[in-house]
PDB file of C-alpha atoms in Angstrom:
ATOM      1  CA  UNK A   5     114.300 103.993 118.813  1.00 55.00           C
ATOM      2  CA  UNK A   6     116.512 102.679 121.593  1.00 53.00           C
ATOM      3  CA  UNK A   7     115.475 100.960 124.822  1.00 56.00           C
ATOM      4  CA  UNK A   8     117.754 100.283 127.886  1.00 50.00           C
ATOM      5  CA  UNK A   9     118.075  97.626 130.182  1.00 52.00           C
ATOM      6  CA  UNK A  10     118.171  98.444 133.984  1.00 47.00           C
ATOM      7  CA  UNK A  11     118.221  95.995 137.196  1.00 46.00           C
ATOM      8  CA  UNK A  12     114.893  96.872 137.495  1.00 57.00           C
ATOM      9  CA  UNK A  13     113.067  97.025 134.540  1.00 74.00           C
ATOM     10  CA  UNK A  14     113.390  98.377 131.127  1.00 87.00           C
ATOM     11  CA  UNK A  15     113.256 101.579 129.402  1.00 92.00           C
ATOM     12  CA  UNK A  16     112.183 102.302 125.789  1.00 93.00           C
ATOM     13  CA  UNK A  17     112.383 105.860 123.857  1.00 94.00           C
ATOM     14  CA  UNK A  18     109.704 105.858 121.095  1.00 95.00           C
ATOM     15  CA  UNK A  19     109.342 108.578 118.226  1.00 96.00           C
ATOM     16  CA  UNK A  20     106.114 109.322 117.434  1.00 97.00           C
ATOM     17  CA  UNK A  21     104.629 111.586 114.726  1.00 96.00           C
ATOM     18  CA  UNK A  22     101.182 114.024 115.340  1.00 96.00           C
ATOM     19  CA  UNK A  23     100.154 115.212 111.960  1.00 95.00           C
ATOM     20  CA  UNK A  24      97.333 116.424 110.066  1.00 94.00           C
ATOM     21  CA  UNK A  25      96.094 119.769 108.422  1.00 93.00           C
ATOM     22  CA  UNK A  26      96.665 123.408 110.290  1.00 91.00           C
ATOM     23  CA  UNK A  27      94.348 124.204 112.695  1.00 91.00           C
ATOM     24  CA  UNK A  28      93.090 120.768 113.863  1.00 94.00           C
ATOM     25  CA  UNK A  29      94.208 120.864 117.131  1.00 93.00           C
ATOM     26  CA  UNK A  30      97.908 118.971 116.882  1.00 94.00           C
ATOM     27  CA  UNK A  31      99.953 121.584 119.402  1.00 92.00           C
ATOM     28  CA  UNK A  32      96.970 121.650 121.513  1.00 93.00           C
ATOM     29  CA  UNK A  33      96.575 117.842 121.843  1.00 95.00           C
ATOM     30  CA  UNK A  34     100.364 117.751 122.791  1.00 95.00           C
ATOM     31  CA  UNK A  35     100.183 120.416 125.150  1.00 93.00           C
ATOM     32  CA  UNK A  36      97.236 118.970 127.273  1.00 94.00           C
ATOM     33  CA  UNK A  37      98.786 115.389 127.202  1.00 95.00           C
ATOM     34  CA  UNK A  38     102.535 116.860 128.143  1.00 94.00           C
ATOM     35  CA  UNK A  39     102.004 119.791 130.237  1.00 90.00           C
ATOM     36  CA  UNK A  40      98.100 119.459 130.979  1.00 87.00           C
ATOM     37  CA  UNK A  41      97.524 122.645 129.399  1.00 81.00           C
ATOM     38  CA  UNK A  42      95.126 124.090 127.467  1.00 77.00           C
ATOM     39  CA  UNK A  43      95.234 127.335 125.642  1.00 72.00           C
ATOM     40  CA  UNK A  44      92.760 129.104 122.752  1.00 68.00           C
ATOM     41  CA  UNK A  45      95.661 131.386 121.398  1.00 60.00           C
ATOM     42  CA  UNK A  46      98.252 128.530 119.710  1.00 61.00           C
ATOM     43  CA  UNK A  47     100.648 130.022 116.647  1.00 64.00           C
ATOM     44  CA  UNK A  48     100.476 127.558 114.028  1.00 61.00           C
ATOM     45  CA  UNK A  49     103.624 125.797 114.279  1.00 63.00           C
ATOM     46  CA  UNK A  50     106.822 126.313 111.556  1.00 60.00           C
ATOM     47  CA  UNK A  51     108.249 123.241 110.526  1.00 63.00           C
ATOM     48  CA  UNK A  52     108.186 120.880 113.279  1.00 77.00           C
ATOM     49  CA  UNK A  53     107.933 121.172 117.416  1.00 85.00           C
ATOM     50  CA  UNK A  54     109.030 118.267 119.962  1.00 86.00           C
ATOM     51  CA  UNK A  55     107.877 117.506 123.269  1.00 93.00           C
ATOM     52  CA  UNK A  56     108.718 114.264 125.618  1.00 94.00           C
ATOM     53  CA  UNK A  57     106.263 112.806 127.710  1.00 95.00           C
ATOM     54  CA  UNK A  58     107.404 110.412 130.380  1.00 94.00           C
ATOM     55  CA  UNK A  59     104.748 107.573 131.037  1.00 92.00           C
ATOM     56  CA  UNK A  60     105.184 104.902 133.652  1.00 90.00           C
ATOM     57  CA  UNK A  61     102.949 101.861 131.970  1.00 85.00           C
ATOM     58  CA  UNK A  62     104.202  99.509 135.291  1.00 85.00           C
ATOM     59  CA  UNK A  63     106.147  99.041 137.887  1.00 86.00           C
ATOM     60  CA  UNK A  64     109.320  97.861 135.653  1.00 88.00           C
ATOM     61  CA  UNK A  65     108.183  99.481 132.511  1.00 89.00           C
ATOM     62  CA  UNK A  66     109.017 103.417 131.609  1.00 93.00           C
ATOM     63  CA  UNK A  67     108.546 104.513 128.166  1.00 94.00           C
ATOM     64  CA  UNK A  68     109.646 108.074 127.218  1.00 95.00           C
ATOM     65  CA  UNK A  69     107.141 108.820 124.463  1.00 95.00           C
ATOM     66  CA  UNK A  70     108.882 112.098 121.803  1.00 96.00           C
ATOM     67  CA  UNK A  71     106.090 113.538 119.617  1.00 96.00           C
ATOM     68  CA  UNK A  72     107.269 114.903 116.766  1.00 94.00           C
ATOM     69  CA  UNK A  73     104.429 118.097 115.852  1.00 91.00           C
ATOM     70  CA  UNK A  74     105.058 118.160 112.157  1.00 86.00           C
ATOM     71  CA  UNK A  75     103.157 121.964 110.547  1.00 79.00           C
ATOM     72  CA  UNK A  76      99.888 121.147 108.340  1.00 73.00           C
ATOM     73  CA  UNK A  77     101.585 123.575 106.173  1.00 70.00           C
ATOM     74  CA  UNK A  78     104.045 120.863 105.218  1.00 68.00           C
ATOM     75  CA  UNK A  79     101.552 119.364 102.770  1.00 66.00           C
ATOM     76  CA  UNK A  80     102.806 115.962 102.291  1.00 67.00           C
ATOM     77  CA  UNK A  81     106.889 118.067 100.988  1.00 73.00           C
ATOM     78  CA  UNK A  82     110.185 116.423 100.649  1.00 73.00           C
ATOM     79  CA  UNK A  83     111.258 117.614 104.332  1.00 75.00           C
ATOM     80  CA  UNK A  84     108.445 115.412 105.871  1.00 82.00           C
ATOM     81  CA  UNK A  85     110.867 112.254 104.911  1.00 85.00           C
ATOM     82  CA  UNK A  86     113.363 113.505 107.208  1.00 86.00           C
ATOM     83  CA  UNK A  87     110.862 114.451 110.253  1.00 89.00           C
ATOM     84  CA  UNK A  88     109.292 111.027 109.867  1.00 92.00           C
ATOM     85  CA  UNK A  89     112.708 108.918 110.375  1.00 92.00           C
ATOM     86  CA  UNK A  90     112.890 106.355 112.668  1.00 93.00           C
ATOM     87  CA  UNK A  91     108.905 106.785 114.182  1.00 96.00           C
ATOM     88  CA  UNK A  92     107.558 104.098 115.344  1.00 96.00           C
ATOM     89  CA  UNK A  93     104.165 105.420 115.498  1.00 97.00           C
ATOM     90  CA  UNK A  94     102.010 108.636 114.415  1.00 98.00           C
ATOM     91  CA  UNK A  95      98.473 110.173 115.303  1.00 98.00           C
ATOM     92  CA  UNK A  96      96.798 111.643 112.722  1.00 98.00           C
ATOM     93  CA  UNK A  97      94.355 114.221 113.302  1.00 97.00           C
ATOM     94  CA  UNK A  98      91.261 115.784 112.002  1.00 96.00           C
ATOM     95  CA  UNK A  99      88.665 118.773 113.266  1.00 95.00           C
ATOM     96  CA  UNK A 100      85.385 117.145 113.384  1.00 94.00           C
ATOM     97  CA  UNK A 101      83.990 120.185 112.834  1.00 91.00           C
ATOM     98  CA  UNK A 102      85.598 120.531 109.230  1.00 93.00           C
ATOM     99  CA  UNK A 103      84.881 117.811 106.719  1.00 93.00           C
ATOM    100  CA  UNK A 104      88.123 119.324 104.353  1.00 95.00           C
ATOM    101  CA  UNK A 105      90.236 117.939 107.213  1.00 95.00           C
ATOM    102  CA  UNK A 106      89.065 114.426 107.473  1.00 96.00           C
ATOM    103  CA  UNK A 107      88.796 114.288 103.676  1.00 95.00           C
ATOM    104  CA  UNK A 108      92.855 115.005 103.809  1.00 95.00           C
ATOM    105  CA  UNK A 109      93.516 112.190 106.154  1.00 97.00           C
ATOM    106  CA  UNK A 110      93.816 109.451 103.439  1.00 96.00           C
ATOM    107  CA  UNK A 111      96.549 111.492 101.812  1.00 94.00           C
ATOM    108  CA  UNK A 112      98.632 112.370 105.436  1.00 95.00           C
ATOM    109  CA  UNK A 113      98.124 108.205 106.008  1.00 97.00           C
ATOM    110  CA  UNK A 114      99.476 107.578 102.655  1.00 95.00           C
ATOM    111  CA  UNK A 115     102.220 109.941 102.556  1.00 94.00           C
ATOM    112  CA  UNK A 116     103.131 108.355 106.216  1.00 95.00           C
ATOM    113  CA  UNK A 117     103.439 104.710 104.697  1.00 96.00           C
ATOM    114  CA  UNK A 118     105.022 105.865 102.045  1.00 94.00           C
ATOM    115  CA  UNK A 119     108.319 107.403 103.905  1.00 94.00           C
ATOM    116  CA  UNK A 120     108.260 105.187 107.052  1.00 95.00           C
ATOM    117  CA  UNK A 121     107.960 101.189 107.730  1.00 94.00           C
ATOM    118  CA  UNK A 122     108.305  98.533 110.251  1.00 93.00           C
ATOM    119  CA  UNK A 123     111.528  96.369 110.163  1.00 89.00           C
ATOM    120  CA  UNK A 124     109.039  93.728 107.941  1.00 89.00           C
ATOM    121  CA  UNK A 125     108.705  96.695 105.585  1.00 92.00           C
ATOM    122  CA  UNK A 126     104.559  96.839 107.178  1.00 93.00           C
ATOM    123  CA  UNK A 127     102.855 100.396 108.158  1.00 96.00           C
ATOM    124  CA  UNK A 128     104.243 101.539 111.700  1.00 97.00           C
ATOM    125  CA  UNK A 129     101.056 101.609 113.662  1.00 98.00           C
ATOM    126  CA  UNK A 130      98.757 104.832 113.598  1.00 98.00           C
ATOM    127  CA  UNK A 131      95.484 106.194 115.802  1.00 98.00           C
ATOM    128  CA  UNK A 132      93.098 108.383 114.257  1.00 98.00           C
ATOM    129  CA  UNK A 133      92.658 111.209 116.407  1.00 98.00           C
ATOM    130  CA  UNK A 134      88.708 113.059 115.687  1.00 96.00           C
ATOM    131  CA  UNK A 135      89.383 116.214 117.569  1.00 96.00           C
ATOM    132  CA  UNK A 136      87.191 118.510 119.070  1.00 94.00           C
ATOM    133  CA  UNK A 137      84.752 116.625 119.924  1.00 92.00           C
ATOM    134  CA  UNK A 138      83.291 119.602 122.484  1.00 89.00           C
ATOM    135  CA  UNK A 139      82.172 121.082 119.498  1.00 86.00           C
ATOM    136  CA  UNK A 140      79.982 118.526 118.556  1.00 74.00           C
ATOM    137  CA  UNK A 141      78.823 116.490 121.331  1.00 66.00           C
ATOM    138  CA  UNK A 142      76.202 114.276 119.797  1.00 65.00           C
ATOM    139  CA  UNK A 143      78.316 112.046 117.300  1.00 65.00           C
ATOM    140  CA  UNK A 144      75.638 109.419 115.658  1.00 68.00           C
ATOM    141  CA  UNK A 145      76.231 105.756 115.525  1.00 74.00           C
ATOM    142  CA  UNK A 146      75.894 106.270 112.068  1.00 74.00           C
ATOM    143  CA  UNK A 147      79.619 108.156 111.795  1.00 86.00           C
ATOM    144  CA  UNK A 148      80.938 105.581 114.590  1.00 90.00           C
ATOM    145  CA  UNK A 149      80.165 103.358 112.278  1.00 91.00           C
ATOM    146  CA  UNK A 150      81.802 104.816 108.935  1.00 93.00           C
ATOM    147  CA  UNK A 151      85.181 105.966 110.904  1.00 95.00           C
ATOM    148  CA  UNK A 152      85.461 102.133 112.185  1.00 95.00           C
ATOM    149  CA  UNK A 153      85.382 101.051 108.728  1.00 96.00           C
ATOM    150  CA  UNK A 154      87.356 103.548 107.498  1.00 97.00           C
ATOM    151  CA  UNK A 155      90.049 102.916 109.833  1.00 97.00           C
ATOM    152  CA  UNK A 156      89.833  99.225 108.826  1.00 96.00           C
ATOM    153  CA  UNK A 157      90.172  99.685 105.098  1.00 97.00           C
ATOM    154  CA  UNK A 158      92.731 102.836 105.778  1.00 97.00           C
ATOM    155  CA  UNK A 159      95.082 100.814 107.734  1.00 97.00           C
ATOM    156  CA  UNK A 160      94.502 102.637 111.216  1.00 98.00           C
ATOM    157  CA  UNK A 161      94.939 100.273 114.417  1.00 97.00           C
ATOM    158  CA  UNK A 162      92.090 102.246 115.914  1.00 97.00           C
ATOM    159  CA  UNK A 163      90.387 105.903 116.684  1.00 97.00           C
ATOM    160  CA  UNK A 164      89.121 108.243 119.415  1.00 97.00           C
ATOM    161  CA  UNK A 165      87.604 111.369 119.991  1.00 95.00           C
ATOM    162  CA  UNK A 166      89.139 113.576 121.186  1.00 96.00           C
ATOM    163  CA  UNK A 167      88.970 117.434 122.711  1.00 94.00           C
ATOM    164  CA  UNK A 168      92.344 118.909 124.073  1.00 93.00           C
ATOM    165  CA  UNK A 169      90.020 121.872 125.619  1.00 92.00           C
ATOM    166  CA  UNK A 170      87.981 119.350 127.789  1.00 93.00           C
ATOM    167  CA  UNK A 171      90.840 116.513 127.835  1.00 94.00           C
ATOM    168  CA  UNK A 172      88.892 113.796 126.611  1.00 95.00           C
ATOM    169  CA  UNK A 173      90.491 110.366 125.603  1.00 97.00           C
ATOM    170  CA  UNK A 174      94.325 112.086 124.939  1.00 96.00           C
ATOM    171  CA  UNK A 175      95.766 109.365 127.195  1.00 96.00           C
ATOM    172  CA  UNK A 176      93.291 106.840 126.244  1.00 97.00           C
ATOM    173  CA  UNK A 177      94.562 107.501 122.831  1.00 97.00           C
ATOM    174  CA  UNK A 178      98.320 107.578 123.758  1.00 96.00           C
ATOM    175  CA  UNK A 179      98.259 104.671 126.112  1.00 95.00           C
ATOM    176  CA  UNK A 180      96.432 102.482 123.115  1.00 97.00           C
ATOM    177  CA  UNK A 181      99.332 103.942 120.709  1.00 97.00           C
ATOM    178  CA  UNK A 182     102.443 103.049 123.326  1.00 96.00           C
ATOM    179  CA  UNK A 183     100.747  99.518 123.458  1.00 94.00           C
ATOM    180  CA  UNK A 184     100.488  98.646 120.206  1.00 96.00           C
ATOM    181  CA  UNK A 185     104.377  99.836 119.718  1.00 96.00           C
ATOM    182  CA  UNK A 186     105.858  98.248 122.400  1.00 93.00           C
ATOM    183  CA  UNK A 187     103.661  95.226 120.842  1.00 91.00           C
ATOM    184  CA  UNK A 188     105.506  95.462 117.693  1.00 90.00           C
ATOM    185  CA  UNK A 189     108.706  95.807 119.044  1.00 84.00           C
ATOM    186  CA  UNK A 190     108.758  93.003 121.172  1.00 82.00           C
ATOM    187  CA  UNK A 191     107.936  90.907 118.001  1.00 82.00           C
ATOM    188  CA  UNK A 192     110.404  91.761 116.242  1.00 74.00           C
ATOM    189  CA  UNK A 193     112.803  91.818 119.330  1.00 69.00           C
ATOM    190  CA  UNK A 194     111.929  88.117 119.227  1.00 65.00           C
ATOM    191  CA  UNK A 195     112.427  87.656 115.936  1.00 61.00           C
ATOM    192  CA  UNK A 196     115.838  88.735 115.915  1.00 57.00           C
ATOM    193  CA  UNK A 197     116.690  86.463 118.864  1.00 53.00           C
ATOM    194  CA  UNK A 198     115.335  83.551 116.976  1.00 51.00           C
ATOM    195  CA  UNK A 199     117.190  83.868 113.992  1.00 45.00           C
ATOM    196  CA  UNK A 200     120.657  84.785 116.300  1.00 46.00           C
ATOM    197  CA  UNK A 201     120.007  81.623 118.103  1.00 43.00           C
ATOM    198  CA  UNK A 202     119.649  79.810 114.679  1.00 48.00           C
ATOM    199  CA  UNK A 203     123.046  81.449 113.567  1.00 47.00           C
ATOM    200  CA  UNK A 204     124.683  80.208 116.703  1.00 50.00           C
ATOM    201  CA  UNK A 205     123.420  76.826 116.365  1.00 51.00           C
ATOM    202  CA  UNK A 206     124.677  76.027 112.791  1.00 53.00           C
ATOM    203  CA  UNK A 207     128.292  77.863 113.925  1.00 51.00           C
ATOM    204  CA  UNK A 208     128.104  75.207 116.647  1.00 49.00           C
ATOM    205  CA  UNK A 209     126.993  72.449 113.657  1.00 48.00           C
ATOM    206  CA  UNK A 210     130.311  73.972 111.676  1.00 55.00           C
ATOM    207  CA  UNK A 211     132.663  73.716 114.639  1.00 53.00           C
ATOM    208  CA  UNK A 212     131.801  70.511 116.043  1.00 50.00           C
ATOM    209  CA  UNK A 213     131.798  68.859 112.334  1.00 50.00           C
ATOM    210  CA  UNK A 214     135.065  70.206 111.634  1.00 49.00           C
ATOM    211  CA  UNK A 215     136.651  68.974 114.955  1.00 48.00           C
ATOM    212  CA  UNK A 216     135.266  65.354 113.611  1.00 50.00           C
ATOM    213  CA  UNK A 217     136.919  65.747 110.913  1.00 48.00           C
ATOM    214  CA  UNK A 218     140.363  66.516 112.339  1.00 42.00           C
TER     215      UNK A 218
END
């Protein structure tokens, strides 16, 4: 997405996607983290929802963060290429308190790096979201220890738990996620700098050997 350039700092608009099967908490997540509220009685959401979250990281930085609340019911279709243009990052998220759902986050992570890359053709970053935590409090070291290597081998740049009801680690999780965008993109910002600098250099090569040779 764009970012703009002001006299006193710089602004950045980032897409990014929440997905994951219905019910595990995706509206609810956005809803605490946008609006900080919290509600038992969600509709499952149609298609796709949008909300913008404005987050000041510093004093020159703003980032205005869109998530993009794709419908569980979408199960991996065609239209999910279109909703997942241009993201530069994605949650995916599970209900800890039903297996089925973390069993069907390999196949929303695939599907994801499948439609959508970075400018090097890589996997745009994604978090692992283990919602509802408050409904199981006492999470062994055991399962700490398989989602960290899962995440490793799945191609996740990290997880939290999380609980929308009891807003716990949403903007932990967000904050990690803007991070590890604005990461990327000042990489490749970089990148493309370096190789217009290069450009301009052998155009200056060209013109000053062709001024020798008049």
């Amino acid at each position: 997405m764009a970012n703009i350039d002001s006299s006193d700092g710089r602004e950045y608009l980032f897409k990014v996607l929440v997905i994951g099967e219905l019910g595990v908490g995706k509206t609810s997540i956005i809803r605490r983290y946008v609006h900080q509220l919290f509600s038992q009685h969600y509709r499952a959401t149609i298609g796709v929802d949008f909300a913008l979250k404005v987050i000041h990281l510093d004093s020159k930085t703003l980032v205005r963060m869109q998530l993009w609340d794709i419908a569980g019911q979408e199960r991996f279709g065609n239209m999910t290429r279109v909703y997942y243009k241009e993201a530069l990052g994605a949650f995916v998220v599970f209900d800890v308190s039903r297996s089925s759902t973390f069993e069907a986050v390999s196949k929303w992570k695939h599907d994801l790096d499948s439609k959508v890359h970075l400018p090097n053709g890589g996997p745009i970053p994604a978090i692992l979201l283990a919602n509802k935590c408050d409904q199981n409090k006492e999470t062994s070291r055991q399962t700490h220890s398989h989602l960290d290597q899962f995440c490793k081998e799945s191609g996740f740049v990290g997880w939290f738990e999380t609980s929308a009801k009891d807003n716990i680690n949403i903007d932990e999780a967000a904050r990690s996620l803007v991070e590890h965008i604005l990461s990327n993109y000042k990489s490749f910002h970089a990148e493309e700098n370096d190789v217009g600098t290069v450009k301009l250099d052998q155009a200056a090569l060209q013109a000053e050997s062709k001024s020798q040779c008049c």
